[in-house]
Amino acid sequence: MFGIQKISEVKMKFKNGQLFWGFLFLTIGSLFLLDKNNYNLFIPNNIIDYWPVLIILWGIAILLKDTILKPIVSIITGIFLGLFLYASVFGFHYNSNNGDKNEEISTSEFYENYIDSTQNATISIRTGMGKISVAGTTDKLISGVSTGINNSLNFSTRYSNNNARIVLRHIKEEFIFGNNNHSNLEFCLNPNPVWIIDLQVGAANVIMDLSEYKVAEFNLETGATTSELTFGDKEELVKLNIEMGAATLKIRIPRESACQIKGDMVLVSRELEGFNEVDQKRYQTENFETAKNKIFINFDGGVSTLKIEKY
């Protein structure tokens, strides 16, 4: 009797494994096949932001071990992981609601003239795909270019007293899987104002060299991305608020600046150059008490990788 039960358990485990891997490859293969035959697959553009669902499904699978519901969870997990992997690797294709399926790579330039009395400026960026690059300076308030398929960028600037607010948004209605599908957003800022940068991205890679700007605050909310940020020493106090999903983040800071990191990083792979652990959720550089310039990082990460290096 014991031997029969063991054989049954092995068969059940093998069957669940077959269902998971089978539906995983069926999902990915079907997406490839449909894309190659020019079918429009309307998928939510923020599916990557729902990566915690995978952890939940795996947890449910463990709880339902050796039950009749385990095969169903295996199927759902395989399908969702297939969608997630395809979206992470191949990104999204923009498709507007006007029914026009023609895909055209277009480029739009944008800028806003600088007003000398501007002391503070905020830039808010919302995008779900592609790449964002920032480097260099300009004599305008902002100057840049946006490139992509069916590229549609919403750019606006508002002045109030000595403050300026810039909004950059990629207009996104529906996205489809496909190749050559990323948008690129490149811009540079004026070095005179004190900047607050607010960035929300889905599957976009972010490469920002902010070392020549007076950055007082930087907010990043991202899903599955690879990002590299460089900060300078133009401001004595810099606040960073980072919220990440399954992402990789590299932060470069000046060697003479002090830095403190706070956050729950149990599932985070960390490489922190020159940091000491103060307590379970706080790390500081050795010069934190004596340095003139300080960078404070509040970090909230999922299954992610964080690297901080000095230059």
Short mmCIF file of C-alpha atoms in Angstrom, two decimals:
data_model
loop_
_atom_site.label_atom_id
_atom_site.label_comp_id
_atom_site.label_asym_id
_atom_site.label_seq_id
_atom_site.Cartn_x
_atom_site.Cartn_y
_atom_site.Cartn_z
CA MET A 1 0.00 0.00 0.00
CA PHE A 2 2.83 2.37 0.91
CA GLY A 3 4.56 1.62 -2.40
CA ILE A 4 1.39 2.36 -4.39
CA GLN A 5 0.98 5.70 -2.56
CA LYS A 6 4.57 6.67 -3.37
CA ILE A 7 4.09 5.84 -7.05
CA SER A 8 0.89 7.94 -7.08
CA GLU A 9 2.74 10.91 -5.54
CA VAL A 10 5.51 10.68 -8.13
CA LYS A 11 2.97 10.56 -10.95
CA MET A 12 1.12 13.59 -9.53
CA LYS A 13 4.34 15.61 -9.25
CA PHE A 14 5.40 14.61 -12.73
CA LYS A 15 1.98 15.51 -14.10
CA ASN A 16 2.00 18.94 -12.46
CA GLY A 17 5.48 19.58 -13.83
CA GLN A 18 4.32 18.59 -17.30
CA LEU A 19 1.37 20.99 -17.09
CA PHE A 20 3.51 23.91 -15.91
CA TRP A 21 6.26 23.55 -18.52
CA GLY A 22 3.83 22.54 -21.23
CA PHE A 23 1.61 25.60 -20.85
CA LEU A 24 4.64 27.86 -20.37
CA PHE A 25 6.11 26.88 -23.75
CA LEU A 26 2.67 26.77 -25.38
CA THR A 27 2.05 30.37 -24.29
CA ILE A 28 5.41 31.69 -25.49
CA GLY A 29 5.23 29.72 -28.73
CA SER A 30 1.69 30.90 -29.43
CA LEU A 31 2.68 34.53 -28.90
CA PHE A 32 5.58 34.14 -31.34
CA LEU A 33 3.35 32.44 -33.91
CA LEU A 34 0.56 35.00 -33.68
CA ASP A 35 3.02 37.89 -33.85
CA LYS A 36 4.72 36.45 -36.94
CA ASN A 37 1.31 36.24 -38.62
CA ASN A 38 0.55 39.89 -37.80
CA TYR A 39 -2.19 39.24 -35.27
CA ASN A 40 -2.72 42.13 -32.86
CA LEU A 41 -2.44 40.78 -29.33
CA PHE A 42 -4.00 43.33 -27.03
CA ILE A 43 -2.20 42.95 -23.73
CA PRO A 44 -2.22 45.38 -20.78
CA ASN A 45 0.98 47.40 -21.07
CA ASN A 46 1.60 47.20 -17.33
CA ILE A 47 1.52 43.40 -17.01
CA ILE A 48 5.16 43.44 -15.87
CA ASP A 49 4.14 45.49 -12.83
CA TYR A 50 2.15 42.47 -11.62
CA TRP A 51 5.23 40.28 -11.04
CA PRO A 52 4.18 39.60 -7.39
CA VAL A 53 1.36 37.46 -8.81
CA LEU A 54 4.01 34.87 -9.70
CA ILE A 55 5.12 34.64 -6.08
CA ILE A 56 1.50 34.35 -4.95
CA LEU A 57 0.84 31.55 -7.44
CA TRP A 58 3.93 29.66 -6.33
CA GLY A 59 2.81 30.05 -2.72
CA ILE A 60 -0.65 28.72 -3.57
CA ALA A 61 0.93 25.80 -5.42
CA ILE A 62 2.87 24.86 -2.29
CA LEU A 63 -0.24 25.09 -0.11
CA LEU A 64 -2.26 22.97 -2.54
CA LYS A 65 0.37 20.27 -2.82
CA ASP A 66 -1.10 16.82 -3.54
CA THR A 67 -4.64 18.21 -4.05
CA ILE A 68 -6.85 18.15 -7.14
CA LEU A 69 -6.45 21.94 -7.46
CA LYS A 70 -2.66 21.78 -7.91
CA PRO A 71 -2.86 21.04 -11.69
CA ILE A 72 -5.08 24.11 -12.22
CA VAL A 73 -2.60 26.35 -10.40
CA SER A 74 0.25 24.83 -12.45
CA ILE A 75 -1.56 25.72 -15.68
CA ILE A 76 -2.29 29.31 -14.58
CA THR A 77 1.30 29.80 -13.39
CA GLY A 78 2.71 28.49 -16.68
CA ILE A 79 0.50 30.81 -18.75
CA PHE A 80 1.19 33.90 -16.63
CA LEU A 81 4.94 33.26 -16.54
CA GLY A 82 4.91 32.86 -20.33
CA LEU A 83 3.20 36.24 -20.74
CA PHE A 84 5.56 37.82 -18.22
CA LEU A 85 8.74 36.47 -19.84
CA TYR A 86 7.63 37.44 -23.33
CA ALA A 87 6.74 40.95 -22.18
CA SER A 88 10.03 41.34 -20.29
CA VAL A 89 12.21 40.29 -23.23
CA PHE A 90 10.32 41.57 -26.25
CA GLY A 91 8.40 44.48 -24.83
CA PHE A 92 5.32 46.05 -26.33
CA HIS A 93 4.16 47.48 -29.61
CA TYR A 94 1.99 50.58 -29.67
CA ASN A 95 -1.36 50.34 -31.39
CA SER A 96 -3.75 53.32 -31.39
CA ASN A 97 -7.52 53.05 -31.34
CA ASN A 98 -7.98 54.58 -34.76
CA GLY A 99 -7.77 51.17 -36.44
CA ASP A 100 -4.69 52.07 -38.48
CA LYS A 101 -2.29 49.14 -38.33
CA ASN A 102 0.52 50.92 -40.18
CA GLU A 103 3.61 51.02 -38.00
CA GLU A 104 5.85 54.00 -38.56
CA ILE A 105 8.97 55.05 -36.70
CA SER A 106 8.70 58.75 -36.00
CA THR A 107 10.78 61.33 -34.16
CA SER A 108 9.59 64.39 -32.29
CA GLU A 109 11.78 67.11 -30.83
CA PHE A 110 10.69 69.17 -27.86
CA TYR A 111 12.07 72.02 -25.78
CA GLU A 112 11.05 74.81 -23.43
CA ASN A 113 12.87 78.13 -23.21
CA TYR A 114 14.50 78.97 -19.90
CA ILE A 115 13.29 81.94 -17.86
CA ASP A 116 16.11 83.47 -15.84
CA SER A 117 14.01 83.90 -12.70
CA THR A 118 13.32 80.15 -12.46
CA GLN A 119 14.73 78.82 -9.19
CA ASN A 120 13.01 75.45 -8.84
CA ALA A 121 11.81 72.98 -11.43
CA THR A 122 9.96 69.67 -11.35
CA ILE A 123 9.85 67.14 -14.17
CA SER A 124 7.29 64.33 -14.17
CA ILE A 125 7.82 61.44 -16.60
CA ARG A 126 5.34 58.62 -17.28
CA THR A 127 6.17 55.89 -19.74
CA GLY A 128 5.83 52.14 -19.94
CA MET A 129 8.39 51.02 -22.49
CA GLY A 130 11.72 51.58 -24.20
CA LYS A 131 14.65 53.59 -22.91
CA ILE A 132 15.12 56.90 -21.13
CA SER A 133 18.48 58.66 -21.38
CA VAL A 134 19.60 61.88 -19.71
CA ALA A 135 23.03 63.47 -20.07
CA GLY A 136 24.57 66.90 -20.63
CA THR A 137 23.09 70.35 -20.16
CA THR A 138 21.19 72.92 -22.21
CA ASP A 139 20.64 76.68 -22.10
CA LYS A 140 16.91 75.97 -22.40
CA LEU A 141 14.85 74.64 -19.51
CA ILE A 142 14.66 71.26 -21.24
CA SER A 143 15.60 70.00 -24.68
CA GLY A 144 15.12 66.52 -26.05
CA VAL A 145 13.90 64.07 -28.65
CA SER A 146 11.45 61.16 -28.59
CA THR A 147 11.69 58.32 -31.11
CA GLY A 148 9.54 55.24 -31.58
CA ILE A 149 6.83 53.40 -33.49
CA ASN A 150 3.67 55.50 -33.74
CA ASN A 151 5.50 57.86 -31.40
CA SER A 152 3.09 60.06 -29.47
CA LEU A 153 4.56 62.24 -26.72
CA ASN A 154 2.55 64.58 -24.53
CA PHE A 155 4.81 67.46 -23.47
CA SER A 156 3.72 70.42 -21.38
CA THR A 157 5.33 73.09 -19.20
CA ARG A 158 3.79 75.41 -16.65
CA TYR A 159 5.43 78.34 -14.88
CA SER A 160 4.28 79.69 -11.52
CA ASN A 161 6.25 82.50 -9.89
CA ASN A 162 9.83 81.19 -9.76
CA ASN A 163 8.84 77.56 -10.27
CA ALA A 164 8.48 75.45 -13.40
CA ARG A 165 6.75 72.11 -13.88
CA ILE A 166 7.37 69.84 -16.88
CA VAL A 167 5.22 66.83 -17.77
CA LEU A 168 6.36 64.17 -20.25
CA ARG A 169 3.97 61.33 -21.01
CA HIS A 170 3.88 58.74 -23.75
CA ILE A 171 0.24 58.49 -24.79
CA LYS A 172 -0.61 54.85 -24.33
CA GLU A 173 -3.93 53.30 -25.11
CA GLU A 174 -3.25 49.74 -26.23
CA PHE A 175 -0.03 47.87 -26.76
CA ILE A 176 0.73 44.73 -28.69
CA PHE A 177 3.68 42.40 -28.56
CA GLY A 178 6.21 42.64 -31.33
CA ASN A 179 9.73 43.41 -32.47
CA ASN A 180 11.44 46.80 -32.86
CA ASN A 181 8.88 48.09 -30.47
CA HIS A 182 10.70 50.33 -28.05
CA SER A 183 10.47 54.09 -27.73
CA ASN A 184 13.53 56.14 -26.87
CA LEU A 185 13.32 59.32 -24.84
CA GLU A 186 16.48 61.43 -24.66
CA PHE A 187 16.73 64.85 -23.06
CA CYS A 188 18.94 67.23 -21.09
CA LEU A 189 18.09 69.86 -18.49
CA ASN A 190 19.21 73.33 -17.53
CA PRO A 191 21.77 73.19 -14.70
CA ASN A 192 20.61 76.36 -12.91
CA PRO A 193 17.31 75.40 -11.17
CA VAL A 194 17.03 73.02 -8.24
CA TRP A 195 15.33 69.94 -9.67
CA ILE A 196 12.78 67.44 -8.43
CA ILE A 197 12.58 64.45 -10.79
CA ASP A 198 9.56 62.16 -10.64
CA LEU A 199 9.78 59.05 -12.81
CA GLN A 200 7.25 56.24 -13.26
CA VAL A 201 8.16 53.58 -15.80
CA GLY A 202 7.03 50.05 -16.58
CA ALA A 203 9.45 48.15 -18.82
CA ALA A 204 11.70 51.08 -19.70
CA ASN A 205 15.45 51.06 -19.10
CA VAL A 206 16.69 54.22 -17.44
CA ILE A 207 20.18 55.67 -17.89
CA MET A 208 20.49 59.10 -16.26
CA ASP A 209 23.65 61.09 -15.64
CA LEU A 210 22.41 63.80 -13.28
CA SER A 211 25.83 64.80 -12.00
CA GLU A 212 25.68 68.26 -13.60
CA TYR A 213 22.27 69.14 -12.14
CA LYS A 214 21.14 70.44 -8.75
CA VAL A 215 18.94 67.50 -7.82
CA ALA A 216 17.15 67.88 -4.48
CA GLU A 217 14.76 64.94 -4.86
CA PHE A 218 14.51 61.94 -7.16
CA ASN A 219 11.53 59.57 -7.17
CA LEU A 220 11.61 56.34 -9.17
CA GLU A 221 8.78 53.83 -9.45
CA THR A 222 9.60 51.00 -11.82
CA GLY A 223 8.65 47.45 -12.72
CA ALA A 224 11.04 45.08 -14.51
CA THR A 225 13.87 47.34 -15.65
CA THR A 226 17.61 47.81 -15.68
CA SER A 227 18.53 51.32 -14.54
CA GLU A 228 21.71 53.30 -13.92
CA LEU A 229 21.65 56.64 -12.09
CA THR A 230 24.56 59.02 -11.49
CA PHE A 231 24.28 61.84 -8.97
CA GLY A 232 26.60 64.78 -8.38
CA ASP A 233 27.49 67.08 -5.50
CA LYS A 234 25.64 70.24 -6.54
CA GLU A 235 23.21 69.96 -3.60
CA GLU A 236 24.16 69.33 0.03
CA LEU A 237 21.05 67.23 0.67
CA VAL A 238 19.59 64.79 -1.88
CA LYS A 239 16.57 62.56 -1.24
CA LEU A 240 15.95 59.42 -3.31
CA ASN A 241 12.74 57.42 -3.10
CA ILE A 242 13.04 54.13 -4.99
CA GLU A 243 10.23 51.60 -5.52
CA MET A 244 11.14 48.62 -7.69
CA GLY A 245 9.70 45.33 -8.84
CA ALA A 246 11.87 42.63 -10.39
CA ALA A 247 14.53 45.12 -11.43
CA THR A 248 18.24 45.91 -11.38
CA LEU A 249 19.43 49.31 -10.21
CA LYS A 250 22.92 50.81 -10.15
CA ILE A 251 23.50 54.14 -8.39
CA ARG A 252 26.74 56.10 -8.70
CA ILE A 253 27.53 58.76 -6.09
CA PRO A 254 30.52 61.10 -5.55
CA ARG A 255 33.24 59.58 -3.41
CA GLU A 256 33.19 62.50 -0.96
CA SER A 257 29.42 62.40 -0.44
CA ALA A 258 27.89 60.46 2.44
CA CYS A 259 24.95 58.15 1.87
CA GLN A 260 22.29 56.38 3.91
CA ILE A 261 19.99 53.60 2.67
CA LYS A 262 16.82 52.61 4.50
CA GLY A 263 14.36 49.91 3.54
CA ASP A 264 13.31 46.29 3.73
CA MET A 265 15.83 44.51 1.50
CA VAL A 266 15.38 40.88 2.50
CA LEU A 267 14.89 39.73 -1.10
CA VAL A 268 17.35 42.26 -2.55
CA SER A 269 20.79 41.29 -3.83
CA ARG A 270 23.03 44.09 -2.53
CA GLU A 271 26.46 45.35 -3.51
CA LEU A 272 27.10 48.44 -1.38
CA GLU A 273 30.59 49.90 -1.72
CA GLY A 274 31.85 51.51 1.48
CA PHE A 275 28.65 50.98 3.52
CA ASN A 276 28.29 49.72 7.08
CA GLU A 277 25.14 48.03 8.38
CA VAL A 278 23.68 50.21 11.15
CA ASP A 279 20.68 47.96 11.77
CA GLN A 280 18.58 45.46 9.86
CA LYS A 281 17.05 48.08 7.54
CA ARG A 282 19.67 50.83 7.48
CA TYR A 283 23.12 51.21 5.93
CA GLN A 284 25.48 54.21 6.07
CA THR A 285 28.80 55.14 4.53
CA GLU A 286 31.74 55.53 6.89
CA ASN A 287 31.82 59.32 6.37
CA PHE A 288 28.12 59.84 7.10
CA GLU A 289 28.63 61.94 10.23
CA THR A 290 31.40 64.14 8.85
CA ALA A 291 30.58 64.70 5.16
CA LYS A 292 29.06 67.98 4.02
CA ASN A 293 26.95 66.45 1.25
CA LYS A 294 24.50 63.69 2.11
CA ILE A 295 22.32 61.41 -0.02
CA PHE A 296 19.35 59.72 1.65
CA ILE A 297 17.85 56.70 -0.12
CA ASN A 298 14.51 55.16 0.83
CA PHE A 299 14.39 51.81 -0.94
CA ASP A 300 11.45 49.47 -1.45
CA GLY A 301 12.39 46.57 -3.69
CA GLY A 302 10.95 43.20 -4.63
CA VAL A 303 13.15 40.43 -5.96
CA SER A 304 15.71 42.93 -7.23
CA THR A 305 19.39 43.84 -7.41
CA LEU A 306 20.86 47.04 -5.97
CA LYS A 307 24.42 48.23 -6.52
CA ILE A 308 25.89 51.49 -5.23
CA GLU A 309 29.37 52.54 -6.23
CA LYS A 310 31.46 55.66 -5.72
CA TYR A 311 33.27 57.62 -8.41
#
